[in-house]
Short mmCIF file of C-alpha atoms in Angstrom, two decimals:
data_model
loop_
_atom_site.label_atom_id
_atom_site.label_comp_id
_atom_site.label_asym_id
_atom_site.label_seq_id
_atom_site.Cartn_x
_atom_site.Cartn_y
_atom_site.Cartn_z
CA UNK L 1 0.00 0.00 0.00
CA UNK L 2 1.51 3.43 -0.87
CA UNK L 3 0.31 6.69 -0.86
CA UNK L 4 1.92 9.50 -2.80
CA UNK L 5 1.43 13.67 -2.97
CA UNK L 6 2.56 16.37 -5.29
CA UNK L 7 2.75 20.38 -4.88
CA UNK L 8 4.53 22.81 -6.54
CA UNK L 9 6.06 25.34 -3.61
CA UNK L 10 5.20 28.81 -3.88
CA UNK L 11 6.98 31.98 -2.11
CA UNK L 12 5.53 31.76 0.69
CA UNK L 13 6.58 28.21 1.42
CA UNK L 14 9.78 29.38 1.48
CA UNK L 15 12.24 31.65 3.33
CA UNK L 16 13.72 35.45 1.67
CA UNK L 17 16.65 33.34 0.25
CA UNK L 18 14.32 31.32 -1.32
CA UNK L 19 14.82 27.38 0.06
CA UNK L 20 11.23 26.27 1.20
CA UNK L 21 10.87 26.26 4.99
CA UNK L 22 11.47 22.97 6.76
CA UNK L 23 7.99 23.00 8.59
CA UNK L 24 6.48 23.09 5.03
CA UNK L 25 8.06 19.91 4.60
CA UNK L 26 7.17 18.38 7.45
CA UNK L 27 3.95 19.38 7.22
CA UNK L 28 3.44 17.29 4.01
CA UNK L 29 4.77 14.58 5.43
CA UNK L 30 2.41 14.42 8.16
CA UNK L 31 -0.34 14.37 5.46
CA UNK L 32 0.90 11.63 3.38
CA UNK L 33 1.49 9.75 6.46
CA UNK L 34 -2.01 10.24 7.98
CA UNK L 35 -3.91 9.95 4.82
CA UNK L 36 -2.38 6.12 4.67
CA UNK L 37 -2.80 5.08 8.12
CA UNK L 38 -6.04 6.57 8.63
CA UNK L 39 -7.22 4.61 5.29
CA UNK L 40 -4.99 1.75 6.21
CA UNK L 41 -7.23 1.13 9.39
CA UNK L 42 -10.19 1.21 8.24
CA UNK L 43 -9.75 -1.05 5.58
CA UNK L 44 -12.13 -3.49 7.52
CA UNK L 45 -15.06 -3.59 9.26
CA UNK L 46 -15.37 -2.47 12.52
CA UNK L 47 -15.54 0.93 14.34
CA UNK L 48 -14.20 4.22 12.26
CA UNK L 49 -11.20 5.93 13.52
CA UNK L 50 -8.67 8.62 12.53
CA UNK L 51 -5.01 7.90 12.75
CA UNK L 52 -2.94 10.77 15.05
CA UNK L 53 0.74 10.99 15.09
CA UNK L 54 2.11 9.89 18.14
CA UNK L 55 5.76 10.34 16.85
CA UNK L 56 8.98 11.47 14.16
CA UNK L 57 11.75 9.83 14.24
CA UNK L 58 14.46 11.62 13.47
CA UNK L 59 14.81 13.24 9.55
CA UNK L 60 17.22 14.37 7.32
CA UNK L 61 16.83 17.20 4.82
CA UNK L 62 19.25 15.80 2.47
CA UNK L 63 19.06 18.47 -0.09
CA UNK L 64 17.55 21.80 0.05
CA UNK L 65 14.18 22.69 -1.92
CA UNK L 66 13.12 26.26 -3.94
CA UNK L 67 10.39 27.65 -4.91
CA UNK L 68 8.83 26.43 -8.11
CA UNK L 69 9.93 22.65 -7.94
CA UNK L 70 7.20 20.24 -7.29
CA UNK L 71 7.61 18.27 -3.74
CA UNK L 72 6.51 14.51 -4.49
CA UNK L 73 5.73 12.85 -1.37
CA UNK L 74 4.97 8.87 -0.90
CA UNK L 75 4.43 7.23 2.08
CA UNK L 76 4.06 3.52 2.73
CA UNK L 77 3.24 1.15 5.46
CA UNK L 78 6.23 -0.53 7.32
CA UNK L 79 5.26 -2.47 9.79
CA UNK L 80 1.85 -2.73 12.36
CA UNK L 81 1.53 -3.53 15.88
CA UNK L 82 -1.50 -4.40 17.67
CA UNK L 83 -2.03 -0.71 17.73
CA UNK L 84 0.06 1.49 15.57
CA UNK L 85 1.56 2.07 12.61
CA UNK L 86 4.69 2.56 11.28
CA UNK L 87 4.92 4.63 7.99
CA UNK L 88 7.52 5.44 5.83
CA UNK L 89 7.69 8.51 3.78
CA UNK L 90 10.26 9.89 1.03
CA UNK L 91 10.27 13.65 -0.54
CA UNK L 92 11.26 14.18 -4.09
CA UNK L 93 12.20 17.03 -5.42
CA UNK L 94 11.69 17.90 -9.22
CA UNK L 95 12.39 20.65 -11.86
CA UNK L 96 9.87 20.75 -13.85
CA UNK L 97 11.28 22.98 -16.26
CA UNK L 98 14.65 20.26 -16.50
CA UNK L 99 12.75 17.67 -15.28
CA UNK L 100 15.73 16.90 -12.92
CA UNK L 101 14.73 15.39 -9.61
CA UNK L 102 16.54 14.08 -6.20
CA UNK L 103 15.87 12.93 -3.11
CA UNK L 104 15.48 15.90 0.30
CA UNK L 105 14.10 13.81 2.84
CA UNK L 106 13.42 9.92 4.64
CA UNK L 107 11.06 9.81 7.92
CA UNK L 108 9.45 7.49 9.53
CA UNK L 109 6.48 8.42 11.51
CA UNK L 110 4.58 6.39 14.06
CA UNK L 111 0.50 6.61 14.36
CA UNK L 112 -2.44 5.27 16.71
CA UNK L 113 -6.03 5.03 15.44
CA UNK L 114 -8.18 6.92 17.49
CA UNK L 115 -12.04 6.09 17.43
CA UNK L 116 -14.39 8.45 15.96
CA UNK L 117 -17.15 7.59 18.73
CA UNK L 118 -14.37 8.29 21.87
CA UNK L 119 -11.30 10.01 21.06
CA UNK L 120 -9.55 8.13 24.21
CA UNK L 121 -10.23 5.31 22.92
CA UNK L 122 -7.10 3.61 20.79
CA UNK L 123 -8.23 0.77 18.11
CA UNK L 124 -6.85 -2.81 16.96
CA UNK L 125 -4.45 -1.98 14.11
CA UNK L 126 -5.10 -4.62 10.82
CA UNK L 127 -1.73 -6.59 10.55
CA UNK L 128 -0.18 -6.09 7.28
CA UNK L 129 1.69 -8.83 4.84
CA UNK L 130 5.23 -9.31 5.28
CA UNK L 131 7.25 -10.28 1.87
CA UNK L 132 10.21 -11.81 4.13
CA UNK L 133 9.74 -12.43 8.30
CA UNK L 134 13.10 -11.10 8.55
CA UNK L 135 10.98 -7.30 7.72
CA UNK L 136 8.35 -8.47 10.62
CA UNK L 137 11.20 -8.95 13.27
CA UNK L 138 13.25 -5.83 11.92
CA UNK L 139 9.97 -3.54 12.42
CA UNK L 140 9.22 -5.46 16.20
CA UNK L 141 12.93 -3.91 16.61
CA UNK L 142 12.27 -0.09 15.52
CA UNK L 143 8.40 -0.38 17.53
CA UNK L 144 10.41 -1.59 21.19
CA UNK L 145 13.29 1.20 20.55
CA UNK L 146 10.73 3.95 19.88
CA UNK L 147 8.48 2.78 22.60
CA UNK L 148 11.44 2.97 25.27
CA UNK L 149 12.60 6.33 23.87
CA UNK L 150 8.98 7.85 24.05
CA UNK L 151 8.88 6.85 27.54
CA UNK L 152 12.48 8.16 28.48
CA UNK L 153 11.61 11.94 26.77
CA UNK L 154 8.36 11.95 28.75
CA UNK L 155 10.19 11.56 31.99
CA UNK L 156 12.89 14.24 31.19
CA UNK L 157 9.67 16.94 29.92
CA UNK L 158 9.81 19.26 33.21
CA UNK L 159 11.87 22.29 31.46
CA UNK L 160 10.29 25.40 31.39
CA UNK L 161 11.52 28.39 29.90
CA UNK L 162 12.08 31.96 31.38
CA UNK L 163 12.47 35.54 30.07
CA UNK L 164 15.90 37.32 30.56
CA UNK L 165 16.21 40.79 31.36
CA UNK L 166 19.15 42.37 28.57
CA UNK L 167 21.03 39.07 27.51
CA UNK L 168 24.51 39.24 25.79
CA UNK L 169 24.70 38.19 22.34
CA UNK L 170 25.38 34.56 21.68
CA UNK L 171 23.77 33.48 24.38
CA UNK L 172 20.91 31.35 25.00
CA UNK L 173 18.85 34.29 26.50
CA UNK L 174 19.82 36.20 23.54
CA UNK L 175 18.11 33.83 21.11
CA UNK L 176 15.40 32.13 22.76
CA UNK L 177 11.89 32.53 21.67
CA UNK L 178 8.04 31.83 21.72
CA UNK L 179 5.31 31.40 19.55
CA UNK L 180 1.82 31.55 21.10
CA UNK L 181 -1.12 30.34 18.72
CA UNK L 182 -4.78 29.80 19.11
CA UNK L 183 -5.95 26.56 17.99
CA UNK L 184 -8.74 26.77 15.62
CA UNK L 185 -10.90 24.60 13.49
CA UNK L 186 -8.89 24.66 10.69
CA UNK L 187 -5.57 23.33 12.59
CA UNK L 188 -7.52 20.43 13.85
CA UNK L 189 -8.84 16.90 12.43
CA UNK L 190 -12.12 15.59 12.16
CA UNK L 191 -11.43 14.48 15.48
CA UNK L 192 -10.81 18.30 16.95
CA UNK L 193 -7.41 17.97 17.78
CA UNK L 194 -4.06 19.60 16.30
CA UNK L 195 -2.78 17.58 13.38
CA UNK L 196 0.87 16.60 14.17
CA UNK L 197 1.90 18.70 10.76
CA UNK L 198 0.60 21.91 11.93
CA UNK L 199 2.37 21.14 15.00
CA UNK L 200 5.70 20.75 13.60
CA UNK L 201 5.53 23.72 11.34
CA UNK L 202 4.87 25.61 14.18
CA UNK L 203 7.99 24.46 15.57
CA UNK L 204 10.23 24.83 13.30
CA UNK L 205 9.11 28.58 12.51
CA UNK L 206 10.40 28.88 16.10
CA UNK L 207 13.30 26.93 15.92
CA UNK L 208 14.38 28.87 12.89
CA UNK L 209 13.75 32.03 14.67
CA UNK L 210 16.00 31.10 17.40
CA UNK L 211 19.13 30.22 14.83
CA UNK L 212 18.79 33.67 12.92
CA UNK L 213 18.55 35.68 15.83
CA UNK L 214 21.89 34.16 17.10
CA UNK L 215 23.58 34.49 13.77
CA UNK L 216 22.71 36.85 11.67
CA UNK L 217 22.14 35.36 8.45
CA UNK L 218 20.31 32.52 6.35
CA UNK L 219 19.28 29.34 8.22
CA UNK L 220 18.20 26.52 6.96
CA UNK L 221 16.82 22.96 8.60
CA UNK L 222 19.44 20.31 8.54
CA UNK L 223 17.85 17.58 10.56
CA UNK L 224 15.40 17.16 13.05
CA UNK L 225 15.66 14.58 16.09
CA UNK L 226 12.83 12.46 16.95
CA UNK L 227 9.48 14.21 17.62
CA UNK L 228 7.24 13.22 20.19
CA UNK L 229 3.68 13.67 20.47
CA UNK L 230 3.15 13.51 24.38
CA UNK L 231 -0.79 14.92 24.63
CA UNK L 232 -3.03 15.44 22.35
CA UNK L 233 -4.15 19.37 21.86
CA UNK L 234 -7.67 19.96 21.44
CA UNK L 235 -9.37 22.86 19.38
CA UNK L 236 -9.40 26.22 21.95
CA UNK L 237 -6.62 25.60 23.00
CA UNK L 238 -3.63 28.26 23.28
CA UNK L 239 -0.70 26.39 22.66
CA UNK L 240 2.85 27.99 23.68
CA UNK L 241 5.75 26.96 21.56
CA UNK L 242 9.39 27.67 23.07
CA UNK L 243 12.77 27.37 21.33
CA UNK L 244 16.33 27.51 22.78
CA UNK L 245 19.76 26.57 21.71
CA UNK L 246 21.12 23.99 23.37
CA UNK L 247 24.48 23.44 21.52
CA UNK L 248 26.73 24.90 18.68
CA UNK L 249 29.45 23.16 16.74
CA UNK L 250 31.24 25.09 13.65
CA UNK L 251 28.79 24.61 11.16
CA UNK L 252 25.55 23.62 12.93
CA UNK L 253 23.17 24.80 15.81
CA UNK L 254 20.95 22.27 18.16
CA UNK L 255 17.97 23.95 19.19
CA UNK L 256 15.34 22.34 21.78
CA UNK L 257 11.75 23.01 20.75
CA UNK L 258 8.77 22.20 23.52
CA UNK L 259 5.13 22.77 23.09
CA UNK L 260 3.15 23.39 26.13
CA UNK L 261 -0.92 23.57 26.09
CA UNK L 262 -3.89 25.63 28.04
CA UNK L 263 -7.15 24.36 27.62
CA UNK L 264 -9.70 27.27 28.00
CA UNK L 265 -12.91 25.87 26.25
CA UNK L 266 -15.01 22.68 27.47
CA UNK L 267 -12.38 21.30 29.93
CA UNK L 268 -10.17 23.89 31.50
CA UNK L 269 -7.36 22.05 33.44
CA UNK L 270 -3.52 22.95 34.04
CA UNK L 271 -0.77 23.56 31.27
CA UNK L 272 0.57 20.18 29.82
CA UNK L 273 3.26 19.50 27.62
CA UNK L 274 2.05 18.18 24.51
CA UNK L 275 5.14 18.09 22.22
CA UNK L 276 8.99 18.04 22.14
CA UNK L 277 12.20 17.67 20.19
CA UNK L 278 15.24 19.21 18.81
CA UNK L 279 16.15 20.73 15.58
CA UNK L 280 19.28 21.27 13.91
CA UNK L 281 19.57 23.90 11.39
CA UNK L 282 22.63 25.25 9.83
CA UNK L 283 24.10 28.83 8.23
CA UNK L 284 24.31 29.52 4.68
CA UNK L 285 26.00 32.01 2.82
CA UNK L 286 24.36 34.28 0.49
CA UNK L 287 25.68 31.93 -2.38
CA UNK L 288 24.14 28.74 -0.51
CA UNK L 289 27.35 27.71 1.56
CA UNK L 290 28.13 26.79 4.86
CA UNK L 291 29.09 29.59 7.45
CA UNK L 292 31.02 29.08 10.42
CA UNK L 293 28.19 29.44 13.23
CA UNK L 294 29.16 31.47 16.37
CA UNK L 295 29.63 29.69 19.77
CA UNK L 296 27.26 29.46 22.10
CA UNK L 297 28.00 31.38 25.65
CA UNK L 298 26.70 29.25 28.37
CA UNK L 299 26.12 31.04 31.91
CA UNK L 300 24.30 28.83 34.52
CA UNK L 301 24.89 24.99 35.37
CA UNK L 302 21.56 24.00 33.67
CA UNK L 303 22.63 25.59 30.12
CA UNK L 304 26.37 23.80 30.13
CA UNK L 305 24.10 20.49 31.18
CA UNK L 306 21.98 20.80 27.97
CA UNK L 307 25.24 21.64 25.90
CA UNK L 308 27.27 18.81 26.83
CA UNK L 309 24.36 16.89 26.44
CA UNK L 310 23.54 18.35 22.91
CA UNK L 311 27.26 17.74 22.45
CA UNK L 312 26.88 13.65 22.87
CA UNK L 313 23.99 13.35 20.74
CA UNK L 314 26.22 15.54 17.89
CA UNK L 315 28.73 13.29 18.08
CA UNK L 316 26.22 10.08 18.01
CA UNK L 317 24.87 11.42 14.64
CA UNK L 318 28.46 11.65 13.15
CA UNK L 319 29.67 8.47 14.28
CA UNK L 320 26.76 6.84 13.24
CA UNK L 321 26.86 8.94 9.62
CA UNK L 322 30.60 8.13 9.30
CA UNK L 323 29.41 4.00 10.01
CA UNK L 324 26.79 4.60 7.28
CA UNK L 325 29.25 6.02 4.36
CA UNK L 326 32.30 3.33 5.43
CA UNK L 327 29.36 0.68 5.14
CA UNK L 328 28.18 1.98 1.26
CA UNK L 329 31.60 2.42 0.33
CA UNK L 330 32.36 -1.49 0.75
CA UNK L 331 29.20 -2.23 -1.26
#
């Protein structure tokens, strides 16, 4: 079963340099991936339900996109447990005018089916065919590690971010931002709650905020980390979305992005924290090339925590990138 999605990306997809926004991208990816698994489970009889993204694991933008090529997006089922879904969705771009085309983005995206009659209540996924069982086990795999991780990011959610009175430049005061957004109808499924695309562009509009103000120039979204969908938001809600950086190397910037929720409407109850994860985004020339990005200044004990920690999970990626481009060059 695939699923695929075309659009050509207009100006305001994209940033005043021109290379489409990575929320935009996301975004579409969402859709592909919830169109599937929402028709995916109800493809038998039984009780109708919506699929809602639970969770991202980390992407790649690969290659950056412009305005006026055509983003093809497919998505295709991976691998079912009892009750959700693993999809897995490439981006294409393509000039039409060349007819050239290459490949920006790989995520995999994790959903729950959510019944139509009680939004609390999460459905029996149908299994899917395996061509080999060796796919079957590999999939159990990626559903335990994802599981575990979920549970892990949950626990470590407590962060909240304050103002600070006349910070110095480069440092994480200096940078930080918010968002704050009213949910309405048409952020919302049929369901009434935030689809997980809205979500993320949200985020990274604040993530890239956070990255120009602390260098000055053109960002763009390298990668993101996984994304985890703690709460659901419901329609009414004002949702608060927070970026800071948490680490710099020479050519990149790690910023943690965290979306907290206030229910006014129906069911008021205290702020939650529906959403978190980290982007990386890196500085470009005016010509499209790599700038040197500026340290960050750390000041208290909790910022040089987050850092170091942002640090490990740097060096984790480019290990496990180096691994990846030893292993295709034996091939």
């Amino acid at each position: 079963m695939a699923r695929q999605l075309s659009r050509i990306m207009r100006p305001d997809d994209a940033n005043i340099a021109g290379n489409v926004h990575g929320g935009t991208i996301l975004k579409m990816i969402e859709e592909a991936g919830a169109i599937i698994s929402t028709r995916h489970c109800n493809s038998q009889e039984g009780e109708a339900c919506v699929a809602a993204l639970a969770r991202v694991e980390r992407t790649d933008f690969l290659s950056p996109m412009c305005i006026g090529e055509v983003a093809n997006v497919s998505a295709e089922i991976t691998y079912t447990s009892r009750h959700s879904v693993e999809v897995q969705v490439n981006v294409m771009s393509e000039n039409i005018l060349t007819g050239a085309k290459k490949l920006t983005n790989k995520a995999t995206l994790w959903y729950v089916p959510l019944s139509l009659k009680n939004v609390n209540k999460v459905l029996e996924v149908p299994p899917i065919q395996y061509a080999r069982k060796e796919q079957e086990d590999e999939g159990k795999k990626r559903y335990e590690e994802q599981k575990l991780d979920r549970l892990e990011t949950k626990q470590r959610n407590g962060d909240v971010m304050l103002p600070v009175i006349n910070p110095e430049p480069h440092t994480v005061g200096y940078s930080q931002s918010s968002l704050i957004h009213l949910v309405g109808p048409s952020d919302c499924t049929l369901l009434g709650f935030v689809h997980g695309g809205v979500t993320m562009k949200l985020m990274d509009e604040v993530a890239g905020i956070v990255a120009a103000r602390h260098c000055k120039t053109n960002i763009v979204t390298a990668s993101v980390d996984a994304i985890n969908f703690h709460e659901k938001i419901k329609k009414g809600c004002v949702i608060t979305v927070s970026g800071r950086m948490t680490f710099t190397s020479n050519k990149s910037m790690e910023i943690e992005v965290f979306v907290d929720a206030d229910p006014f409407v129906d069911e008021p109850r205290e702020r939650y924290r529906a959403v978190s994860a980290f982007f990386t985004y890196v500085s470009l020339s005016k010509e499209g090339k790599p700038l040197p990005v500026p340290q960050l200044l750390t000041e208290t004990e909790d910022e040089k925590r987050r850092f170091e920690e942002g640090k490990g999970r740097y060096l984790q990626t480019k290990a496990k990138r180096q691994a990846q481009m030893q292993q295709a060059a034996q091939q």
